[in-house]
Short mmCIF file of C-alpha atoms and ligand atoms in Angstrom, two decimals:
data_model
loop_
_atom_site.label_atom_id
_atom_site.label_comp_id
_atom_site.label_asym_id
_atom_site.label_seq_id
_atom_site.Cartn_x
_atom_site.Cartn_y
_atom_site.Cartn_z
CA MET Z 21 -31.75 24.31 -24.03
CA GLY Z 22 -35.40 23.71 -24.78
CA SER Z 23 -38.36 25.33 -23.16
CA THR Z 24 -39.43 24.28 -19.69
CA PRO Z 25 -42.90 22.81 -20.12
CA GLY Z 26 -43.71 22.35 -16.47
CA ILE Z 27 -42.53 25.75 -15.36
CA PRO Z 28 -43.65 28.80 -17.37
CA LEU Z 29 -40.92 31.44 -17.66
CA ASP Z 30 -40.66 34.83 -19.33
CA PRO Z 31 -37.95 34.98 -22.00
CA ARG Z 32 -35.54 37.01 -19.86
CA ALA Z 33 -35.70 34.56 -16.98
CA ARG Z 34 -35.30 31.72 -19.49
CA ALA Z 35 -32.16 33.39 -20.92
CA ILE Z 36 -30.64 33.85 -17.46
CA ILE Z 37 -31.33 30.23 -16.55
CA ASP Z 38 -29.93 28.96 -19.86
CA ALA Z 39 -26.76 30.97 -19.32
CA ALA Z 40 -26.40 29.70 -15.75
CA PHE Z 41 -27.06 26.09 -16.83
CA ALA Z 42 -24.36 26.32 -19.47
CA ALA Z 43 -21.81 28.10 -17.26
CA VAL Z 44 -21.65 25.79 -14.25
CA SER Z 45 -19.73 22.54 -14.25
CA ASP Z 46 -22.20 20.85 -11.90
CA GLY Z 47 -25.05 18.90 -13.41
CA ILE Z 48 -28.47 20.58 -13.04
CA ALA Z 49 -31.87 19.02 -13.70
CA VAL Z 50 -35.38 20.29 -13.11
CA PHE Z 51 -38.19 17.86 -12.32
CA ASP Z 52 -41.93 18.62 -12.31
CA VAL Z 53 -44.43 17.50 -9.66
CA ASN Z 54 -44.79 14.15 -11.43
CA ALA Z 55 -41.03 13.56 -11.20
CA GLN Z 56 -40.69 14.02 -14.96
CA VAL Z 57 -37.50 15.65 -16.20
CA VAL Z 58 -38.38 19.02 -17.67
CA ASP Z 59 -34.96 20.50 -18.18
CA PHE Z 60 -31.28 19.74 -17.64
CA ASN Z 61 -27.90 21.04 -18.70
CA ASP Z 62 -25.11 19.27 -20.60
CA ALA Z 63 -23.14 18.64 -17.41
CA PHE Z 64 -26.14 16.64 -16.14
CA TRP Z 65 -26.44 14.15 -18.98
CA ARG Z 66 -22.67 13.79 -19.05
CA PHE Z 67 -22.67 13.10 -15.31
CA CYS Z 68 -25.36 10.44 -15.86
CA ARG Z 69 -23.11 8.78 -18.48
CA PHE Z 70 -25.77 9.16 -21.18
CA THR Z 71 -24.25 9.09 -24.64
CA SER Z 72 -26.08 12.26 -25.75
CA ARG Z 73 -28.64 14.78 -24.69
CA ASP Z 74 -31.34 12.87 -26.57
CA ASP Z 75 -30.42 9.64 -24.87
CA ALA Z 76 -31.21 11.05 -21.39
CA ALA Z 77 -33.91 9.61 -19.13
CA HIS Z 78 -37.25 11.43 -18.99
CA SER Z 79 -38.52 10.58 -15.53
CA ILE Z 80 -37.31 9.51 -12.13
CA ALA Z 81 -38.85 6.10 -12.80
CA GLU Z 82 -36.66 5.75 -15.87
CA PHE Z 83 -33.62 6.69 -13.81
CA ASP Z 84 -34.57 3.95 -11.39
CA GLU Z 85 -34.61 1.46 -14.25
CA MET Z 86 -31.21 2.57 -15.48
CA PHE Z 87 -29.32 3.17 -12.24
CA GLU Z 88 -28.84 1.63 -8.90
CA VAL Z 89 -28.30 4.37 -6.32
CA GLN Z 90 -26.21 3.30 -3.35
CA THR Z 91 -24.78 4.84 -0.22
CA PRO Z 92 -21.01 5.36 -0.30
CA ASP Z 93 -20.73 2.01 1.50
CA GLY Z 94 -22.68 0.30 -1.27
CA ASP Z 95 -26.06 -0.16 0.46
CA PRO Z 96 -28.97 0.33 -1.94
CA VAL Z 97 -31.01 3.52 -1.62
CA PRO Z 98 -34.67 2.91 -2.61
CA ILE Z 99 -36.23 5.43 -4.99
CA GLY Z 100 -38.51 6.79 -2.27
CA GLN Z 101 -35.43 8.08 -0.45
CA TRP Z 102 -33.86 9.79 -3.45
CA GLY Z 103 -33.41 13.52 -3.05
CA VAL Z 104 -35.88 14.29 -5.84
CA MET Z 105 -38.65 12.31 -4.16
CA ARG Z 106 -37.91 13.83 -0.78
CA ALA Z 107 -37.87 17.32 -2.23
CA LEU Z 108 -41.24 16.62 -3.85
CA GLY Z 109 -42.40 15.81 -0.32
CA GLY Z 110 -41.18 19.21 0.80
CA SER Z 111 -37.79 18.50 2.39
CA GLU Z 112 -34.58 19.67 0.82
CA GLN Z 113 -31.53 17.46 0.73
CA LEU Z 114 -28.09 19.08 0.63
CA GLY Z 115 -24.68 17.49 0.07
CA ALA Z 116 -25.81 13.87 -0.09
CA SER Z 117 -23.11 11.57 -1.49
CA TYR Z 118 -24.21 8.57 -3.50
CA ARG Z 119 -22.58 5.86 -5.51
CA LEU Z 120 -24.23 5.16 -8.84
CA ARG Z 121 -24.18 1.92 -10.71
CA ARG Z 122 -25.42 1.73 -14.27
CA ARG Z 123 -27.45 -1.46 -14.45
CA GLY Z 124 -26.52 -2.48 -17.99
CA THR Z 125 -22.81 -1.76 -17.95
CA GLY Z 126 -21.95 -2.09 -14.27
CA ASP Z 127 -20.10 1.26 -14.43
CA ILE Z 128 -19.70 2.83 -11.04
CA TRP Z 129 -19.25 6.49 -10.20
CA TRP Z 130 -19.96 8.96 -7.43
CA GLY Z 131 -21.87 12.20 -7.06
CA ARG Z 132 -22.75 14.71 -4.40
CA PHE Z 133 -26.39 15.84 -4.77
CA ASN Z 134 -28.51 18.78 -3.70
CA ALA Z 135 -32.28 18.51 -4.19
CA LEU Z 136 -34.43 21.57 -3.51
CA PRO Z 137 -38.21 21.90 -3.76
CA ILE Z 138 -39.39 24.59 -6.19
CA THR Z 139 -42.55 26.31 -5.00
CA ASP Z 140 -45.09 28.37 -6.93
CA ASP Z 141 -46.74 31.65 -5.95
CA GLY Z 142 -49.22 29.86 -3.74
CA ASN Z 143 -46.31 28.11 -1.94
CA ASN Z 144 -47.25 24.76 -3.48
CA ILE Z 145 -44.51 22.45 -4.60
CA ALA Z 146 -44.14 22.84 -8.36
CA GLY Z 147 -41.05 20.74 -8.93
CA VAL Z 148 -37.51 20.01 -7.86
CA LEU Z 149 -34.14 21.50 -8.69
CA LEU Z 150 -31.45 18.85 -8.60
CA THR Z 151 -27.75 19.67 -8.80
CA VAL Z 152 -24.94 17.16 -8.78
CA ARG Z 153 -21.17 17.27 -8.67
CA ASP Z 154 -19.09 14.35 -9.92
CA THR Z 155 -16.96 13.25 -6.94
CA SER Z 156 -15.55 10.08 -8.50
CA GLU Z 157 -11.99 11.37 -8.55
CA GLU Z 158 -12.24 12.41 -4.90
CA GLU Z 159 -13.63 9.02 -3.97
CA ARG Z 160 -10.92 7.18 -5.87
CA LEU Z 161 -8.23 9.20 -4.09
CA LEU Z 162 -9.88 8.54 -0.75
CA ASP Z 163 -10.03 4.86 -1.60
CA LYS Z 164 -6.34 4.84 -2.43
CA LEU Z 165 -5.58 6.65 0.79
CA ARG Z 166 -7.63 4.18 2.80
CA ALA Z 167 -5.92 1.28 1.05
CA SER Z 168 -2.46 2.64 1.73
CA GLN Z 169 -3.37 3.36 5.33
CA SER Z 170 -4.50 -0.19 5.80
CA GLN Z 171 -1.33 -1.45 4.11
CA LEU Z 172 0.67 0.64 6.52
CA ARG Z 173 -1.25 -0.82 9.44
CA ASP Z 174 -0.57 -4.33 8.13
CA LEU Z 175 3.09 -3.48 7.71
CA ILE Z 176 3.39 -2.16 11.25
CA ALA Z 177 1.61 -5.24 12.61
CA GLU Z 178 3.96 -7.46 10.59
CA ARG Z 179 7.00 -5.57 11.92
CA GLU Z 180 5.75 -5.97 15.47
CA ARG Z 181 5.21 -9.66 14.89
CA LEU Z 182 8.74 -10.02 13.55
CA GLN Z 183 10.12 -8.06 16.50
CA ASP Z 184 8.29 -10.35 18.89
CA GLU Z 185 9.67 -13.37 17.12
CA GLU Z 186 13.13 -11.88 17.27
CA ARG Z 187 12.81 -11.25 21.01
CA LYS Z 188 11.72 -14.85 21.51
CA ARG Z 189 14.65 -16.04 19.43
CA ILE Z 190 17.07 -13.98 21.52
CA SER Z 191 15.62 -15.17 24.80
CA ARG Z 192 15.69 -18.78 23.62
CA GLU Z 193 19.25 -18.40 22.45
CA LEU Z 194 20.32 -16.89 25.79
CA HIS Z 195 18.40 -19.45 27.76
CA ASP Z 196 19.59 -22.52 25.92
CA GLY Z 197 23.11 -21.27 25.38
CA LEU Z 198 23.89 -19.81 28.77
CA GLN Z 199 21.72 -21.58 31.29
CA GLN Z 200 23.63 -24.82 31.01
CA VAL Z 201 27.14 -23.41 31.28
CA LEU Z 202 26.22 -21.07 34.11
CA THR Z 203 24.66 -23.95 36.05
CA ALA Z 204 27.82 -25.99 35.55
CA LEU Z 205 29.93 -23.04 36.64
CA ASN Z 206 27.87 -22.62 39.76
CA LEU Z 207 28.30 -26.32 40.62
CA LYS Z 208 32.06 -26.16 40.17
CA LEU Z 209 32.35 -23.08 42.40
CA GLY Z 210 30.21 -24.87 45.00
CA MET Z 211 32.54 -27.89 44.91
CA ALA Z 212 35.51 -25.60 45.35
CA GLU Z 213 33.88 -23.93 48.34
CA ASP Z 214 33.06 -27.29 49.94
CA ALA Z 215 36.59 -28.58 49.47
CA ILE Z 216 38.56 -25.50 50.42
CA ALA Z 217 38.95 -26.30 54.16
CA ASP Z 218 39.80 -30.02 53.99
CA ASP Z 219 41.29 -30.44 50.53
CA PRO Z 220 42.74 -27.20 49.15
CA GLU Z 221 44.29 -29.17 46.23
CA ALA Z 222 40.83 -30.36 45.10
CA ALA Z 223 39.41 -26.87 45.62
CA ARG Z 224 42.13 -25.48 43.33
CA ARG Z 225 41.24 -28.05 40.63
CA TRP Z 226 37.56 -27.02 40.81
CA LEU Z 227 38.53 -23.36 40.57
CA ASP Z 228 40.69 -24.10 37.51
CA GLU Z 229 37.75 -25.85 35.91
CA ALA Z 230 35.48 -22.96 36.79
CA GLN Z 231 37.92 -20.57 35.15
CA GLU Z 232 37.97 -22.70 32.01
CA SER Z 233 34.19 -22.59 31.96
CA VAL Z 234 34.27 -18.81 32.20
CA ILE Z 235 36.62 -18.63 29.23
CA GLU Z 236 34.43 -21.00 27.24
CA THR Z 237 31.30 -19.08 28.18
CA SER Z 238 32.71 -15.78 27.07
CA GLN Z 239 33.53 -17.39 23.72
CA ASP Z 240 29.96 -18.69 23.56
CA ILE Z 241 28.61 -15.23 24.28
CA ARG Z 242 30.73 -13.79 21.48
CA ASP Z 243 29.35 -16.41 19.08
CA MET Z 244 25.84 -15.68 20.23
CA ILE Z 245 26.23 -11.97 19.69
CA ARG Z 246 27.52 -12.68 16.20
CA ALA Z 247 24.52 -14.91 15.49
CA LEU Z 248 22.12 -12.29 16.76
CA ARG Z 249 23.55 -9.46 14.69
CA PRO Z 250 21.27 -8.60 11.76
CA ARG Z 251 22.43 -10.32 8.65
CA GLY Z 252 22.41 -8.37 5.39
CA LEU Z 253 25.57 -6.71 4.17
CA ALA Z 254 27.42 -8.06 7.24
CA GLY Z 255 30.40 -5.84 6.63
CA ARG Z 256 30.77 -6.75 2.96
CA GLY Z 257 30.72 -4.23 0.15
CA LEU Z 258 27.40 -3.88 -1.67
CA ARG Z 259 28.69 -5.50 -4.84
CA ASP Z 260 30.04 -8.59 -3.06
CA ALA Z 261 26.93 -8.92 -0.96
CA LEU Z 262 24.63 -8.74 -4.02
CA ASP Z 263 26.86 -11.16 -5.88
CA ALA Z 264 26.66 -13.64 -3.01
CA LEU Z 265 22.90 -13.19 -2.77
CA THR Z 266 22.49 -13.88 -6.49
CA GLN Z 267 24.76 -16.93 -6.25
CA SER Z 268 22.72 -18.31 -3.38
CA GLN Z 269 19.57 -18.11 -5.51
CA GLU Z 270 21.40 -19.70 -8.45
CA GLY Z 271 22.44 -22.46 -6.06
CA LEU Z 272 18.80 -23.48 -5.68
CA GLY Z 273 18.98 -24.72 -9.27
CA LEU Z 274 15.58 -23.33 -10.22
CA MET Z 275 16.63 -20.62 -12.65
CA THR Z 276 19.62 -18.91 -14.15
CA CYS Z 277 20.69 -16.04 -11.90
CA GLU Z 278 23.16 -13.51 -13.24
CA PHE Z 279 24.86 -10.72 -11.40
CA SER Z 280 26.48 -7.69 -12.94
CA GLY Z 281 28.27 -5.15 -10.77
CA GLU Z 282 30.92 -3.72 -13.10
CA GLY Z 283 28.85 -0.60 -13.57
CA LEU Z 284 29.29 0.29 -9.92
CA THR Z 285 32.46 2.35 -9.69
CA GLY Z 286 33.55 5.10 -7.35
CA ASP Z 287 33.20 5.07 -3.60
CA GLU Z 288 31.12 2.62 -1.62
CA PRO Z 289 27.56 3.82 -1.00
CA ASP Z 290 26.70 4.85 2.56
CA PRO Z 291 25.88 1.85 4.78
CA GLU Z 292 22.17 2.65 4.99
CA VAL Z 293 22.05 2.89 1.19
CA GLY Z 294 23.84 -0.43 0.75
CA ASP Z 295 21.61 -2.06 3.33
CA CYS Z 296 18.47 -0.69 1.67
CA LEU Z 297 19.48 -1.92 -1.79
CA TYR Z 298 20.48 -5.31 -0.42
CA ARG Z 299 17.09 -5.73 1.25
CA VAL Z 300 15.29 -4.64 -1.91
CA ALA Z 301 17.25 -7.18 -3.94
CA GLN Z 302 16.50 -9.85 -1.36
CA GLU Z 303 12.74 -9.23 -1.47
CA ALA Z 304 12.70 -8.88 -5.26
CA LEU Z 305 14.58 -12.16 -5.69
CA THR Z 306 12.26 -13.88 -3.24
CA ASN Z 307 9.30 -12.59 -5.24
CA VAL Z 308 10.83 -13.98 -8.42
CA LEU Z 309 11.14 -17.36 -6.72
CA LYS Z 310 7.66 -17.25 -5.24
CA HIS Z 311 5.60 -15.67 -7.97
CA ALA Z 312 7.35 -15.22 -11.31
CA ALA Z 313 7.86 -18.76 -12.65
CA ALA Z 314 10.91 -17.29 -14.37
CA THR Z 315 13.76 -19.15 -16.02
CA ARG Z 316 16.17 -16.29 -15.68
CA VAL Z 317 16.78 -13.36 -13.37
CA GLN Z 318 19.40 -10.63 -13.59
CA VAL Z 319 20.61 -8.49 -10.72
CA ILE Z 320 22.37 -5.37 -11.93
CA VAL Z 321 23.93 -2.69 -9.79
CA ALA Z 322 25.49 0.36 -11.38
CA ASP Z 323 26.17 4.05 -10.99
CA GLY Z 324 23.11 6.14 -11.76
CA ALA Z 325 22.91 9.76 -12.79
CA GLU Z 326 23.86 12.47 -10.27
CA ASP Z 327 25.75 10.29 -7.83
CA THR Z 328 22.99 7.76 -7.37
CA VAL Z 329 23.21 3.98 -7.28
CA ARG Z 330 20.82 2.00 -9.42
CA LEU Z 331 19.73 -1.53 -8.67
CA GLN Z 332 17.67 -3.58 -11.08
CA VAL Z 333 16.22 -7.03 -10.61
CA ILE Z 334 14.88 -8.21 -13.95
CA ASP Z 335 13.05 -11.48 -14.44
CA ASN Z 336 11.54 -13.10 -17.52
CA GLY Z 337 8.56 -14.56 -15.68
CA ARG Z 338 4.82 -14.20 -15.93
CA GLY Z 339 4.63 -10.57 -14.77
CA ILE Z 340 2.67 -9.13 -11.88
CA ASN Z 341 -0.95 -9.89 -12.38
CA HIS Z 342 -3.13 -7.98 -9.99
CA ALA Z 343 -6.59 -9.48 -9.89
CA PRO Z 344 -9.05 -7.17 -11.63
CA GLY Z 345 -10.29 -4.42 -9.38
CA THR Z 346 -7.40 -4.70 -6.94
CA THR Z 347 -4.33 -2.53 -6.99
CA ARG Z 348 -2.98 -3.69 -3.68
CA ASP Z 349 0.67 -4.41 -3.34
CA GLY Z 350 1.61 -7.01 -0.79
CA LEU Z 351 3.73 -6.21 2.21
CA GLY Z 352 6.90 -6.99 0.28
CA LEU Z 353 6.34 -4.31 -2.33
CA VAL Z 354 5.06 -1.84 0.25
CA GLY Z 355 8.10 -2.50 2.42
CA MET Z 356 10.46 -2.01 -0.53
CA ARG Z 357 8.83 1.32 -1.33
CA GLU Z 358 9.11 2.41 2.28
CA ARG Z 359 12.74 1.41 2.56
CA VAL Z 360 13.69 3.20 -0.63
CA ALA Z 361 11.71 6.32 0.28
CA ALA Z 362 13.47 6.40 3.66
CA VAL Z 363 16.83 6.89 1.93
CA ASP Z 364 15.35 9.45 -0.45
CA GLY Z 365 15.29 7.12 -3.43
CA ARG Z 366 12.75 6.04 -6.02
CA LEU Z 367 11.36 2.58 -6.63
CA ARG Z 368 9.84 1.59 -9.93
CA VAL Z 369 8.13 -1.71 -10.60
CA ALA Z 370 7.46 -2.34 -14.27
CA SER Z 371 5.69 -5.45 -15.32
CA GLU Z 372 4.10 -6.77 -18.43
CA ALA Z 373 2.06 -9.93 -18.57
CA GLY Z 374 4.12 -12.71 -20.07
CA THR Z 375 7.39 -10.82 -20.45
CA GLY Z 376 8.45 -10.41 -16.84
CA THR Z 377 9.00 -7.88 -14.11
CA THR Z 378 11.66 -5.28 -13.46
CA VAL Z 379 12.16 -3.82 -10.02
CA GLU Z 380 14.38 -0.78 -10.10
CA ALA Z 381 15.61 1.28 -7.16
CA ILE Z 382 17.57 4.49 -7.60
CA VAL Z 383 19.05 5.90 -4.42
CA PRO Z 384 21.47 8.76 -3.69
CA ARG Z 385 24.86 7.20 -2.93
CA HIS Z 386 25.42 9.43 0.06
CA GLN Z 387 22.88 10.48 2.60
CA ILE Z 388 22.47 14.03 3.77
CA GLU Z 389 24.54 14.94 6.85
CA GLY Z 390 22.74 14.31 10.13
CA TYR Z 391 20.49 11.66 8.61
CA SER Z 392 19.90 8.47 10.51
CA ALA Z 393 18.21 5.46 9.00
CA PRO Z 394 15.01 4.39 10.74
N1 ADP X 427 8.57 -10.90 -9.92
C1 ADP X 427 7.23 -11.11 -9.86
N2 ADP X 427 6.60 -11.82 -10.82
C2 ADP X 427 5.27 -12.03 -10.77
N3 ADP X 427 4.46 -11.57 -9.79
C3 ADP X 427 5.02 -10.87 -8.80
C4 ADP X 427 6.43 -10.58 -8.77
N4 ADP X 427 6.68 -9.83 -7.67
C5 ADP X 427 5.50 -9.65 -7.06
N5 ADP X 427 4.50 -10.28 -7.72
C6 ADP X 427 3.05 -10.24 -7.38
O1 ADP X 427 2.83 -9.13 -6.54
C7 ADP X 427 2.25 -9.56 -5.32
C8 ADP X 427 2.79 -8.72 -4.18
O2 ADP X 427 4.15 -9.04 -3.88
P1 ADP X 427 4.69 -8.74 -2.43
O3 ADP X 427 4.30 -7.33 -2.09
O4 ADP X 427 6.12 -9.04 -2.36
O5 ADP X 427 3.83 -9.70 -1.52
P2 ADP X 427 4.00 -11.29 -1.29
O6 ADP X 427 5.29 -11.70 -1.91
O7 ADP X 427 4.00 -11.43 0.18
O8 ADP X 427 2.80 -11.90 -1.95
C9 ADP X 427 2.59 -11.02 -5.21
O9 ADP X 427 1.66 -11.71 -4.47
C10 ADP X 427 2.58 -11.47 -6.66
O10 ADP X 427 1.30 -11.73 -7.08
MG1 MG X 428 7.05 -10.75 -1.54
#
């Protein structure tokens, strides 16, 4: 640490300050009344992303040339509002968070600043003490949290939309399927009622017809209930269901689809586990169709370690290519993660540009007693 030209100090005070400067992990810089840098510690030039101590800026004007200071939302903060300038005007600034952008490189990072006026014996402002803590990691975590919250909101909205659609489908199905037969039934009963006094024979025929309608209608209702039941495993074992799913994709004639289920031995996974893995396979296969441009996809289900079941969907396509700067999964990937987490499993998505994508879910075969799938 060099001497402090703007601020005369006796050697003992200098030694204390040097020790304090070196010991703290926050960046510290001292400015004189002309906003020239008179002293700073190593944490400060590192925070500023200078390559060395000697490379550091010498004045606030130089900082302004090198950095853009922004609010956390990215609005520019003019130099006159920087903590150092305000402190030179007599007002301290504590805990101000800023986003910094290095003009040359475009690097972005975050810091929380304190700027305090330093006064001399006569209570005149002699300089500014600036301290800064690097909050980039915090900000990145917050960003991630905000992104996953907004994904969750999207997911919930999407679920609600699907539920609405499902309700409409059910009401349409009931309306179209039942309205007609019930109207006919009503007419037949009316005819029977009209005829019963004068022509009991005719009334009997109408009643017979009405009874036939009732039998037909109850059959219709059974069919409708079957059609409304969620598809998915539909009572099949997991292996057969995955096999059929893979075959149906193969049937599209767009790529080779292979299924391997010999590795799955032992007892059938719990229904919620089977259903989860089936849905994951369904979404992963759809993604391969939609995004991968693959020529081949393999679906593999097998026993995993410690009584788990492992599902892999492996394609040889272009790989997941998140646009630079974005790490957002779509609703499909988010939904898969949610589903797998809900049955206490792990989902891994590995992807390399050009060589393809592997989606792997590992889920305990049996769920803990008292568990109910959401
Ligand atoms: N198998 C895959 N191959 C290449 N890209 C994929 C694959 N699976 C997913 N992706 C990429 O990841 C993104 C997110 O997928 P997903 O969460 O299922 O959302 P969606 O399918 O609705 O776009 C896709 O838009 C796509 O860019
Ligand atoms: Mg998808």
